[in-house]
mmCIF file of C-alpha atoms and ligand atoms in Angstrom:
data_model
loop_
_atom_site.group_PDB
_atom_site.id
_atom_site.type_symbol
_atom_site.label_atom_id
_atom_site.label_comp_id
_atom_site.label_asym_id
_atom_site.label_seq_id
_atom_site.Cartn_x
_atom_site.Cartn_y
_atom_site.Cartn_z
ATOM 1 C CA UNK A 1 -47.301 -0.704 63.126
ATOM 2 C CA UNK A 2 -44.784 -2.166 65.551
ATOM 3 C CA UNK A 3 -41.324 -2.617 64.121
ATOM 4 C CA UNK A 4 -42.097 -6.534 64.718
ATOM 5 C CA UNK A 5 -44.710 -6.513 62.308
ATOM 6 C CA UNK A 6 -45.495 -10.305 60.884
ATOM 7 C CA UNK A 7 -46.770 -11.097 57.607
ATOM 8 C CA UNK A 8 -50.328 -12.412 57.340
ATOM 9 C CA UNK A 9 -49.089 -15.697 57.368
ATOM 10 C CA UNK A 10 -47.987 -15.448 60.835
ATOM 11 C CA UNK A 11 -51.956 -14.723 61.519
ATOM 12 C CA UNK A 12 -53.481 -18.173 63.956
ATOM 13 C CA UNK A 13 -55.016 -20.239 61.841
ATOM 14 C CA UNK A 14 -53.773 -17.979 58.663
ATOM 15 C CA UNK A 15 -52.017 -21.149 56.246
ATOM 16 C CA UNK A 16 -50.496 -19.782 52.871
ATOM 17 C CA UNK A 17 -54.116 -21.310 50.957
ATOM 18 C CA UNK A 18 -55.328 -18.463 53.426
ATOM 19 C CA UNK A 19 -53.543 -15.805 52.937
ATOM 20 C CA UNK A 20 -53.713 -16.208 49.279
ATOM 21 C CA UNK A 21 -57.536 -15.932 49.339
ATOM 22 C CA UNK A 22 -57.048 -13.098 51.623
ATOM 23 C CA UNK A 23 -55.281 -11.108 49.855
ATOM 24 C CA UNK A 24 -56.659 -12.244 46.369
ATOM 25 C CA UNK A 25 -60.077 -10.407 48.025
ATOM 26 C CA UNK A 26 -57.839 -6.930 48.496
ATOM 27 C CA UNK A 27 -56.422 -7.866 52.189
ATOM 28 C CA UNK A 28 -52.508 -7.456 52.000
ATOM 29 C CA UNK A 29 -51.723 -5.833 54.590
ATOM 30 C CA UNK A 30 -52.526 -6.521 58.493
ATOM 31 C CA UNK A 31 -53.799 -3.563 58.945
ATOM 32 C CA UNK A 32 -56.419 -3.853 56.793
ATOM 33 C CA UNK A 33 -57.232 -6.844 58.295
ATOM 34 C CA UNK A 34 -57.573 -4.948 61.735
ATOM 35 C CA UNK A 35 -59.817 -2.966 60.476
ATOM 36 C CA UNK A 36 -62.163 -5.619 58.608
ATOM 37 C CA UNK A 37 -65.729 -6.413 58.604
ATOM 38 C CA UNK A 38 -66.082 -9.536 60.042
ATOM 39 C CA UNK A 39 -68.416 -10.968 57.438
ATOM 40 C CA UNK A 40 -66.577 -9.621 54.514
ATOM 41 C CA UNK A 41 -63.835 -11.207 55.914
ATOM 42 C CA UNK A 42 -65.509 -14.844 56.418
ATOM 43 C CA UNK A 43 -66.278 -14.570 53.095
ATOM 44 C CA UNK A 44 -63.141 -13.767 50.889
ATOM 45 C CA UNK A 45 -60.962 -15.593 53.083
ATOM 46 C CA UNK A 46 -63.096 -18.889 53.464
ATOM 47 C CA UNK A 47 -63.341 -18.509 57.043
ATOM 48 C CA UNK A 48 -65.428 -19.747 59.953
ATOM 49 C CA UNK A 49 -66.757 -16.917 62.478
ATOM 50 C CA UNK A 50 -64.385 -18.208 65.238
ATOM 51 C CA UNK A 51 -61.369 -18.002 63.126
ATOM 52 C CA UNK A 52 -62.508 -14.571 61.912
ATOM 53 C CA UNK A 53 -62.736 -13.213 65.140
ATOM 54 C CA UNK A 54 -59.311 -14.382 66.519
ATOM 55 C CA UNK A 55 -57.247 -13.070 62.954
ATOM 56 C CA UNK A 56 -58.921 -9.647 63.737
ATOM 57 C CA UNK A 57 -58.353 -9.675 67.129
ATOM 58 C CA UNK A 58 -54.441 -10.819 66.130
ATOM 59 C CA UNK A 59 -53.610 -8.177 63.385
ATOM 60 C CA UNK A 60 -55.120 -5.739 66.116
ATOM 61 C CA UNK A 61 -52.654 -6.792 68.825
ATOM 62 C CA UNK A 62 -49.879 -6.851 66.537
ATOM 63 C CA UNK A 63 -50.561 -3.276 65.891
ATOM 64 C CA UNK A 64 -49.622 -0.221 67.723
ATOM 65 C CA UNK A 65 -53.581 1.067 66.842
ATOM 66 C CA UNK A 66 -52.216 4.773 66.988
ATOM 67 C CA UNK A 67 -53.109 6.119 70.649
ATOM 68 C CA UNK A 68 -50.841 7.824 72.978
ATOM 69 C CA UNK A 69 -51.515 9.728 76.125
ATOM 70 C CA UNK A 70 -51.082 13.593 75.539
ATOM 71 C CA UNK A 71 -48.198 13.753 77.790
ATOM 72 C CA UNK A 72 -46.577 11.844 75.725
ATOM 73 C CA UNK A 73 -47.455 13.955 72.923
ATOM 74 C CA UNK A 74 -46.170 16.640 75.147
ATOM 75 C CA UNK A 75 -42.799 14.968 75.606
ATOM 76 C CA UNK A 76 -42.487 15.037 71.493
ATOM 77 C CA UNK A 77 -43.544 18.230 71.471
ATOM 78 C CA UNK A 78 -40.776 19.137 73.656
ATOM 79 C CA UNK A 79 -38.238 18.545 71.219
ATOM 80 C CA UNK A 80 -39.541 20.539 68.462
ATOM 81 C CA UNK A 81 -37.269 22.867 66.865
ATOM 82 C CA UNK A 82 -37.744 25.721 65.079
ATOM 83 C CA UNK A 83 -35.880 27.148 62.098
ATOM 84 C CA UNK A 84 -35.935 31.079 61.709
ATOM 85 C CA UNK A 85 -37.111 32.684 58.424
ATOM 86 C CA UNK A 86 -34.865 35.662 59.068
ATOM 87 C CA UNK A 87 -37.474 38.011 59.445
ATOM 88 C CA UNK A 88 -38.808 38.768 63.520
ATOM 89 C CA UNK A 89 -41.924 39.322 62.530
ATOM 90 C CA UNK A 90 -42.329 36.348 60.053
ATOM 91 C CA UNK A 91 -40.844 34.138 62.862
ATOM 92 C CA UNK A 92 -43.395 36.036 65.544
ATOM 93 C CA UNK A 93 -46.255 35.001 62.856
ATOM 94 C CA UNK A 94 -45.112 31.335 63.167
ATOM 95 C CA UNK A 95 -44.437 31.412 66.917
ATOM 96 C CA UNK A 96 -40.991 31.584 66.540
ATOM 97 C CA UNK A 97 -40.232 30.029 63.196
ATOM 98 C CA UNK A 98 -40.433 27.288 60.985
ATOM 99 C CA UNK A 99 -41.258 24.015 62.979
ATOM 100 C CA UNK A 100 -39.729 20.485 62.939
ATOM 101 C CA UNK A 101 -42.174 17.311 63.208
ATOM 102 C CA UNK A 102 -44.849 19.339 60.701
ATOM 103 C CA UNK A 103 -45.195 20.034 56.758
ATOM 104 C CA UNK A 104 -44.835 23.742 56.179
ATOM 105 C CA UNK A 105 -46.424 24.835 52.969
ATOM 106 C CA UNK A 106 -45.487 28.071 51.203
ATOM 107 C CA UNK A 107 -47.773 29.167 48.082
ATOM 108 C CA UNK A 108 -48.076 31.706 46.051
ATOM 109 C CA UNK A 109 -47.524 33.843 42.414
ATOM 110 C CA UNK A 110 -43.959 33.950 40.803
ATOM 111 C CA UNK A 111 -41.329 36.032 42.357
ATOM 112 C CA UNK A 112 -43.728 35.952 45.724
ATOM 113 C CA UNK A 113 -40.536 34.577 47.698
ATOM 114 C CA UNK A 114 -41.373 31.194 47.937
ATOM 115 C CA UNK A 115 -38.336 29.944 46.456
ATOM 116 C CA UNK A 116 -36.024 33.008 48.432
ATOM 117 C CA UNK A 117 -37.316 31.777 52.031
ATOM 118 C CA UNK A 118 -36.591 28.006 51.314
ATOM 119 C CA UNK A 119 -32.954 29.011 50.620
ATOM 120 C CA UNK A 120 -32.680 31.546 53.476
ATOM 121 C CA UNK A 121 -34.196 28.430 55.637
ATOM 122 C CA UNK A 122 -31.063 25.956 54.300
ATOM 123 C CA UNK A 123 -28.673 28.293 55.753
ATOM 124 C CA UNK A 124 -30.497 28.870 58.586
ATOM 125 C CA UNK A 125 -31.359 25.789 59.711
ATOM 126 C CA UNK A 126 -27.022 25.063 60.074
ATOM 127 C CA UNK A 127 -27.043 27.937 62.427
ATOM 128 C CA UNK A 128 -26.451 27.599 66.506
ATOM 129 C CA UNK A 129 -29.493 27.116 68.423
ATOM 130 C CA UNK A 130 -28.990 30.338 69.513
ATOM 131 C CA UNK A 131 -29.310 31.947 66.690
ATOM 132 C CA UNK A 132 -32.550 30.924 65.919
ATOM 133 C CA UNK A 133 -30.552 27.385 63.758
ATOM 134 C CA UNK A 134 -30.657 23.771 64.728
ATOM 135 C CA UNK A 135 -27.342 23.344 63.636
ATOM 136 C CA UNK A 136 -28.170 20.000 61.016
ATOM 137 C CA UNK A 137 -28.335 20.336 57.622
ATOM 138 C CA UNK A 138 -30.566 20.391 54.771
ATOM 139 C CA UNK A 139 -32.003 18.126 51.972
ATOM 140 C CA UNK A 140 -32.850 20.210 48.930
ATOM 141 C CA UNK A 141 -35.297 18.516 46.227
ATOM 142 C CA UNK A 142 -35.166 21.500 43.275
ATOM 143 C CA UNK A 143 -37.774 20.456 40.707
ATOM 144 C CA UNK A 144 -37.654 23.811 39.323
ATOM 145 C CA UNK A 145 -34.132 24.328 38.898
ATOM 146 C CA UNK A 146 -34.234 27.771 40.846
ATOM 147 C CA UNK A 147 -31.636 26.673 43.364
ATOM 148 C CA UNK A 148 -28.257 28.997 43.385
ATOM 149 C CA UNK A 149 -25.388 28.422 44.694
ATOM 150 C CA UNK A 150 -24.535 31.445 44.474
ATOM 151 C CA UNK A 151 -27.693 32.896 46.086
ATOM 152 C CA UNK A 152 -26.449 30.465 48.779
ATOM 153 C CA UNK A 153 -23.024 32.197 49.329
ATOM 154 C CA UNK A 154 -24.202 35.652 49.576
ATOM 155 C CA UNK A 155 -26.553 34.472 52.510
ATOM 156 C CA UNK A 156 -24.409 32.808 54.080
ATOM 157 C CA UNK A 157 -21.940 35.304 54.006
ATOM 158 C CA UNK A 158 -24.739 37.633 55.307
ATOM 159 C CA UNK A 159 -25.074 35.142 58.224
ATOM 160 C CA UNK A 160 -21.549 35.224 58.709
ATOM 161 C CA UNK A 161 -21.640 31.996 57.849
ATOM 162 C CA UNK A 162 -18.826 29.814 56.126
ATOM 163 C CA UNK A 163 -20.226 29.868 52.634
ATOM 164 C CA UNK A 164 -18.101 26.936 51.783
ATOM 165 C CA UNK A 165 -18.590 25.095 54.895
ATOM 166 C CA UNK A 166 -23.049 25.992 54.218
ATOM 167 C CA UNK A 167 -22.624 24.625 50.591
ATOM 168 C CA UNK A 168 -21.282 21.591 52.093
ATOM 169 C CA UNK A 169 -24.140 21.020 53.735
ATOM 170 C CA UNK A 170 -26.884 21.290 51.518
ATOM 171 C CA UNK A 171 -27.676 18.350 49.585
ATOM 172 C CA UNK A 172 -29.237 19.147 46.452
ATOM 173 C CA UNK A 173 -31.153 17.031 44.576
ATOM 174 C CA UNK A 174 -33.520 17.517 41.012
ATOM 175 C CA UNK A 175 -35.764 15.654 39.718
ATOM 176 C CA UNK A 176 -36.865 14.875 36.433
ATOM 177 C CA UNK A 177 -40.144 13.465 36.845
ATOM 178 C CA UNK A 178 -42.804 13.394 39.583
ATOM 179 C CA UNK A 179 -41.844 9.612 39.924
ATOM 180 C CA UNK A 180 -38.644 10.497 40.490
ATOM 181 C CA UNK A 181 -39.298 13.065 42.972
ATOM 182 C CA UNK A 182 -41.493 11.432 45.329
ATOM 183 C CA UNK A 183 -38.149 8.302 44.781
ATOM 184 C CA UNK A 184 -36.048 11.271 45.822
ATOM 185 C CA UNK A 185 -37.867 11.271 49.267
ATOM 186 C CA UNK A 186 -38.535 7.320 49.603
ATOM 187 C CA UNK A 187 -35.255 6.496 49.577
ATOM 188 C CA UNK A 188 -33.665 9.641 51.539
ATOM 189 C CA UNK A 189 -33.861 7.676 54.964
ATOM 190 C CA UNK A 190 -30.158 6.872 54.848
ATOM 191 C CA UNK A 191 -28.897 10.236 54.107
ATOM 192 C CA UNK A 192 -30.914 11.815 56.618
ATOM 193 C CA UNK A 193 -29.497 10.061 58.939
ATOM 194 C CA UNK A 194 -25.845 10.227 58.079
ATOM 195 C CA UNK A 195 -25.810 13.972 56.979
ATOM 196 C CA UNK A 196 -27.796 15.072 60.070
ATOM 197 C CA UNK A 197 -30.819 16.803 57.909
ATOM 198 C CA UNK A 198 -32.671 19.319 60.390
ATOM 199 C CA UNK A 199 -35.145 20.361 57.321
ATOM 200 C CA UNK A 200 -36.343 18.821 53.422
ATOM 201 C CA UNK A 201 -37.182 21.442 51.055
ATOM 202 C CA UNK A 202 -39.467 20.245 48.123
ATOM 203 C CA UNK A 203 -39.203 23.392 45.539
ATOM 204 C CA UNK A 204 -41.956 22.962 43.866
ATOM 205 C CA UNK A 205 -43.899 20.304 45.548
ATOM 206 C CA UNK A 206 -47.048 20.502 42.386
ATOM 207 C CA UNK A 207 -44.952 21.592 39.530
ATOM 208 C CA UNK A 208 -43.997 17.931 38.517
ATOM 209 C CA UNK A 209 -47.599 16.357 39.239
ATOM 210 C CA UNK A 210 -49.552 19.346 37.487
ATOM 211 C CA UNK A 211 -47.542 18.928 34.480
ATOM 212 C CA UNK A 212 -47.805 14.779 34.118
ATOM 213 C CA UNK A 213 -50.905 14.525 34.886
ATOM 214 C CA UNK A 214 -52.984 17.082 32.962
ATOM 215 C CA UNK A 215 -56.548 16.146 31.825
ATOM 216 C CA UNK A 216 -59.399 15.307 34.028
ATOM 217 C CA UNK A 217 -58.872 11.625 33.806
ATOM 218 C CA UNK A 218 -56.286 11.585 35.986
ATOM 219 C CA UNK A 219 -56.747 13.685 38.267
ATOM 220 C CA UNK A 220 -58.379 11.480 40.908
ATOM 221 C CA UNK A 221 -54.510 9.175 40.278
ATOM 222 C CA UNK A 222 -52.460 12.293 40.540
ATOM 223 C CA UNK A 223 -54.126 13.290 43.726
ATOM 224 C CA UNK A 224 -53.068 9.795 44.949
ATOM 225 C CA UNK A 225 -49.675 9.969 44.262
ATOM 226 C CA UNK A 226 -49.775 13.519 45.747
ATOM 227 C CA UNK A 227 -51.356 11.993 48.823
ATOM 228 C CA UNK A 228 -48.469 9.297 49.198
ATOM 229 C CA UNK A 229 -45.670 11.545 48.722
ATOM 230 C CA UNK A 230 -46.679 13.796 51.133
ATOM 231 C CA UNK A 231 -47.388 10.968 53.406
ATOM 232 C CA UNK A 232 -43.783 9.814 53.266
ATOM 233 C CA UNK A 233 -42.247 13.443 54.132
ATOM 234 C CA UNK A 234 -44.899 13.597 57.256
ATOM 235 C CA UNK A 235 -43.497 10.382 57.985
ATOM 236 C CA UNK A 236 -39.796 11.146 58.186
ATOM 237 C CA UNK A 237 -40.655 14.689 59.560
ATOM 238 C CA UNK A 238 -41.847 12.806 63.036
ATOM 239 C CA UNK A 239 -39.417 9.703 62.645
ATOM 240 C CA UNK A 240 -36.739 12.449 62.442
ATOM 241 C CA UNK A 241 -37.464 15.844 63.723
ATOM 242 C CA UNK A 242 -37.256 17.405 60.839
ATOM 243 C CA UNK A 243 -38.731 20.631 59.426
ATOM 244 C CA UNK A 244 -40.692 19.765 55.867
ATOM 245 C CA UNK A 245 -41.393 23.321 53.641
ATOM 246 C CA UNK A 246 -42.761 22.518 50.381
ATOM 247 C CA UNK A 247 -43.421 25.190 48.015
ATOM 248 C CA UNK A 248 -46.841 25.246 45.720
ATOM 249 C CA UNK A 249 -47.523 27.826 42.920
ATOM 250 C CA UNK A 250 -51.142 28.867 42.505
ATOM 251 C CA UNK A 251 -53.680 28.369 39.599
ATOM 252 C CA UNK A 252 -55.910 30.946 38.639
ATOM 253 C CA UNK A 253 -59.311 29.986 39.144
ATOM 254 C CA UNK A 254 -61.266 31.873 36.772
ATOM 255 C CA UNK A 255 -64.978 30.193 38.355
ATOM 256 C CA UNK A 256 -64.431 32.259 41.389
ATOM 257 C CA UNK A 257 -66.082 35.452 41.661
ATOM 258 C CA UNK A 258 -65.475 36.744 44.616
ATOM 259 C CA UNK A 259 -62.366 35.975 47.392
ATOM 260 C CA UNK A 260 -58.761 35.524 46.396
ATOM 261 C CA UNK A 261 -58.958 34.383 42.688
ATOM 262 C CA UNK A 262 -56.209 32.414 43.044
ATOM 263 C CA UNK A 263 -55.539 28.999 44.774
ATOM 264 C CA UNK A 264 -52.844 26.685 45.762
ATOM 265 C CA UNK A 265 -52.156 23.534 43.360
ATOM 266 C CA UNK A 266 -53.130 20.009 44.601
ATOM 267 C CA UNK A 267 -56.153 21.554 46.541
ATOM 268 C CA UNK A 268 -57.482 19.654 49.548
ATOM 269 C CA UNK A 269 -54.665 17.262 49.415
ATOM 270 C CA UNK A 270 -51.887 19.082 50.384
ATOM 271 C CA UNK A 271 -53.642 21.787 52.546
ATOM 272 C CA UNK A 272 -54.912 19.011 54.928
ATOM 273 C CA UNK A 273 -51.374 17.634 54.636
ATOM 274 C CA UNK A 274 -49.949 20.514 55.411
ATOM 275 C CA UNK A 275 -49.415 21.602 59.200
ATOM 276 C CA UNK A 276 -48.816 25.073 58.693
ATOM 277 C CA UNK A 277 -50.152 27.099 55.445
ATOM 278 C CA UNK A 278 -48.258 30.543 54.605
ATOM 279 C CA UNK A 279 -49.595 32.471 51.714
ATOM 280 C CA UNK A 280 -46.670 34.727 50.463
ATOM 281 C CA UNK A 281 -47.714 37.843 48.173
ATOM 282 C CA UNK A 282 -45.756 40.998 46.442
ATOM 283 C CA UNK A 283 -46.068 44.390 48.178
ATOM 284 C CA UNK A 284 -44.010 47.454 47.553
ATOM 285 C CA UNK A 285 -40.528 46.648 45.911
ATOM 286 C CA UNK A 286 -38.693 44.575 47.545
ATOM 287 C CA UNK A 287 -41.313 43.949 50.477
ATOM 288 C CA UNK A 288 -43.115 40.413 50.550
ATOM 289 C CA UNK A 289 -46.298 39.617 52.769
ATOM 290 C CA UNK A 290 -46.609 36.220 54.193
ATOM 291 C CA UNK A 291 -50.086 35.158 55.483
ATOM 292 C CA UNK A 292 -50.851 32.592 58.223
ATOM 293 C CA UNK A 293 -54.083 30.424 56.401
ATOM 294 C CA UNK A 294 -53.233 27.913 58.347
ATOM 295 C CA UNK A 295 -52.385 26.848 62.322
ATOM 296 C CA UNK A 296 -52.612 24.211 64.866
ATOM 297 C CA UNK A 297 -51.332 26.930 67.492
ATOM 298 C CA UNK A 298 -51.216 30.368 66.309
ATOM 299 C CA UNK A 299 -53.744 32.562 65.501
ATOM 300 C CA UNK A 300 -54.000 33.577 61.315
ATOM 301 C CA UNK A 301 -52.099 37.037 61.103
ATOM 302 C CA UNK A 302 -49.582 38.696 58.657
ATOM 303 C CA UNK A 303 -45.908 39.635 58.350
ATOM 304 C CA UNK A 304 -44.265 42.006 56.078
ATOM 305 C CA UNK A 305 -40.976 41.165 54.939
ATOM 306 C CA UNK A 306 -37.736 42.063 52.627
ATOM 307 C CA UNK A 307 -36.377 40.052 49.935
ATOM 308 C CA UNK A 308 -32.328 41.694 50.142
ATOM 309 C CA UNK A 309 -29.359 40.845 48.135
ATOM 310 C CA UNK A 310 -28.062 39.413 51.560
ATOM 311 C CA UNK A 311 -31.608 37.602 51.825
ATOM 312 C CA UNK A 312 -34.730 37.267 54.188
ATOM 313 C CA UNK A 313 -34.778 40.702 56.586
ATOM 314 C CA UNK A 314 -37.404 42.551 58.805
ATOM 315 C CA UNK A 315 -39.227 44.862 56.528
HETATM 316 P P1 ATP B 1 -41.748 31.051 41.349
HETATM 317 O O1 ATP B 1 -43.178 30.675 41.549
HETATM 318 O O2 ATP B 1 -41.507 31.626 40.002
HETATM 319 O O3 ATP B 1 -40.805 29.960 41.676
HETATM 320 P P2 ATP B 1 -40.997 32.275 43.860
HETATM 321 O O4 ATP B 1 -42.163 32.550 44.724
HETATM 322 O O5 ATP B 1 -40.167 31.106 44.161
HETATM 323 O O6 ATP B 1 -41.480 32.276 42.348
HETATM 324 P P3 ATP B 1 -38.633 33.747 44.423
HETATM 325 O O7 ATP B 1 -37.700 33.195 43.431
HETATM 326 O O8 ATP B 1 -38.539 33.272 45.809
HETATM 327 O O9 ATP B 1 -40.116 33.588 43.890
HETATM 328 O O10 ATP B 1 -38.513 35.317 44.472
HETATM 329 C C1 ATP B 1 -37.990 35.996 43.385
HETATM 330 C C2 ATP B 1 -37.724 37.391 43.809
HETATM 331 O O11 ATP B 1 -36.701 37.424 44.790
HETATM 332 C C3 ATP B 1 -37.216 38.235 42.680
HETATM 333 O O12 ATP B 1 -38.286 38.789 41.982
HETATM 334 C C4 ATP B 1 -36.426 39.269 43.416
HETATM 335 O O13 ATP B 1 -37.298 40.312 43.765
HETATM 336 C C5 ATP B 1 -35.971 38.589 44.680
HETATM 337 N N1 ATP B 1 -34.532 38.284 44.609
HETATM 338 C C6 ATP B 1 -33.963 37.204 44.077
HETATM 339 N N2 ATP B 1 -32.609 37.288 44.150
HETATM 340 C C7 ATP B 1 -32.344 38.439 44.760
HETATM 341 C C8 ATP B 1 -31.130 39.121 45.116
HETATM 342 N N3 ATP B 1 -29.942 38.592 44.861
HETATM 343 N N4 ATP B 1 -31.235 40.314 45.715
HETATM 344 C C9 ATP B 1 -32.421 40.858 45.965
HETATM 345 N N5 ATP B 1 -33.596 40.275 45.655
HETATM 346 C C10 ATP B 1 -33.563 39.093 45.050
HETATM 347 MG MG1 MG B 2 -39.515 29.497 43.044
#
């Protein structure tokens, strides 16, 4: 939608007798009247074929329908940042790290790293350009109350890094519900903007919604509310250049008999949310794999990696 965007009111023709009909027969927004059958719209709106014709025509014009040339898509691509893991190989595996303007997912068991790269990433991201940072900060939504400050310091100090001046700049936030979570991220707009965040880290992304909503019944309603939060972080991801990672544990999945017997939470939902899909496993000690499932750009491949005490290294 343009930023001018007019109420259906402000339709030709469209009185408030109108729009009350309208949107008593499930059009509220202008959109969906740009996208209406003609007929169906004649019908709950009262309306003569002429009149139809020139409201959908109207709420079409009003509307920035969603095309762009791909050199302009090259121009936003341009300014794409990306955030290193800490790892050369895990950044080679990603084409050079974690990207802005796209969801990064990372799933996998316990103690697979998930949580260890999204802190690594909240340091790194305040790092120079240079030095594989974008020098912003980071939002930090902890549903799973994993984050440590502590954890934080000895990075950073790693970095050689401030640890005070890093803490500073992570804004932590946890949430107590799923509601409140995907609140947590509707209302962040402001202090994005003022705090210069570079990435959001949900940590976990599912826990919240798996635990709510258990029982089949609502399923189809918790995949909804999935659907719309990760709708709003794709949204301020390209508003604001910002790198999204959201963690997901994985479910057993005892009906599978052959393949990985293990899957990520939230299912289609989030994977066809998700730009970029890492699958992180255990190896040998401290060693960690992380698997590419999932790229726009780079072909599916594998990293090894080292969970240290001073955080992400090459393996
Ligand atoms: P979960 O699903 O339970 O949240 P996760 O994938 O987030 O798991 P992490 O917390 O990222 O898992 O990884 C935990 C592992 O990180 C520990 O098992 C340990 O091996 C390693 N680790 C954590 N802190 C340190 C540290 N200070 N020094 C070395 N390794 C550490
Ligand atoms: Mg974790």
């Amino acid at each position: 939608m343009t930023d001018e965007a007019v109420e259906l009111e402000d339709l030709p023709g469209v009185g408030e007798a109108t729009a009350e009909k309208l949107r008593d027969g499930g059009y509220t927004t202008l959109e969906s009247i740009a996208v209406a059958n003609k007929g169906d719209l004649m019908e709950k709106g009262d309306l003569g074929k002429k009149t139809a014709t020139k409201i959908i025509q109207a709420a079409r014009n009003s509307m920035d329908m969603g095309y762009e040339t791909a050199k302009e898509l090259m121009k936003k691509r341009e300014n794409v940042g990306r955030i290193s893991t800490g790892s050369k190989e895990f950044d080679d595996l990603l084409g050079g790290g974690v990207e802005t303007q796209s969801i990064t997912e990372l799933y996998g068991q316990f103690a697979s790293g998930k949580t260890q790269v999204s802190l690594q990433l909240a340091v790194n991201v305040q790092k120079k350009k240079k030095e594989g940072g974008l020098e912003r900060n980071c939002l930090y939504i902890d549903n799973e109350k994993t984050f440590r400050p502590e954890r934080i310091i000895s990075i950073a100090e790693e970095q050689g890094l401030d640890p005070d001046e890093v803490l500073d700049n992570i804004h932590v936030a946890q949430a107590y519900s799923a509601d409140h979570q995907m609140l947590l991220v509707e209302e962040a707009g402001e202090l994005i903007k003022e705090k210069n965040i570079g990435l959001i880290v949900v940590d976990s992304l599912t826990g919240r919604f798996r635990s709510e909503y258990v029982g089949r019944g609502t399923l189809a309603n918790r995949q909804q509310q999935l659907n719309r939060h990760m709708h709003k972080l794709q949204e301020w991801s390209a508003l604001h250049n910002i790198a999204i990672v959201v963690t997901n544990q994985v479910m057993s999945n005892p009906g599978l008999m052959f393949g990985d017997p293990t899957r990520p939470i939230g299912g289609n939902i989030v994977g066809h949310q998700s730009t970029t899909r890492l699958y992180l496993r255990k190896s040998k000690q401290d060693k960690r794999i992380a698997r590419l499932v999932d790229s726009p750009s780079q072909p599916e491949g594998e990293a090894v990696f080292r969970i240290t005490s001073g955080g992400i290294t090459d393996a």
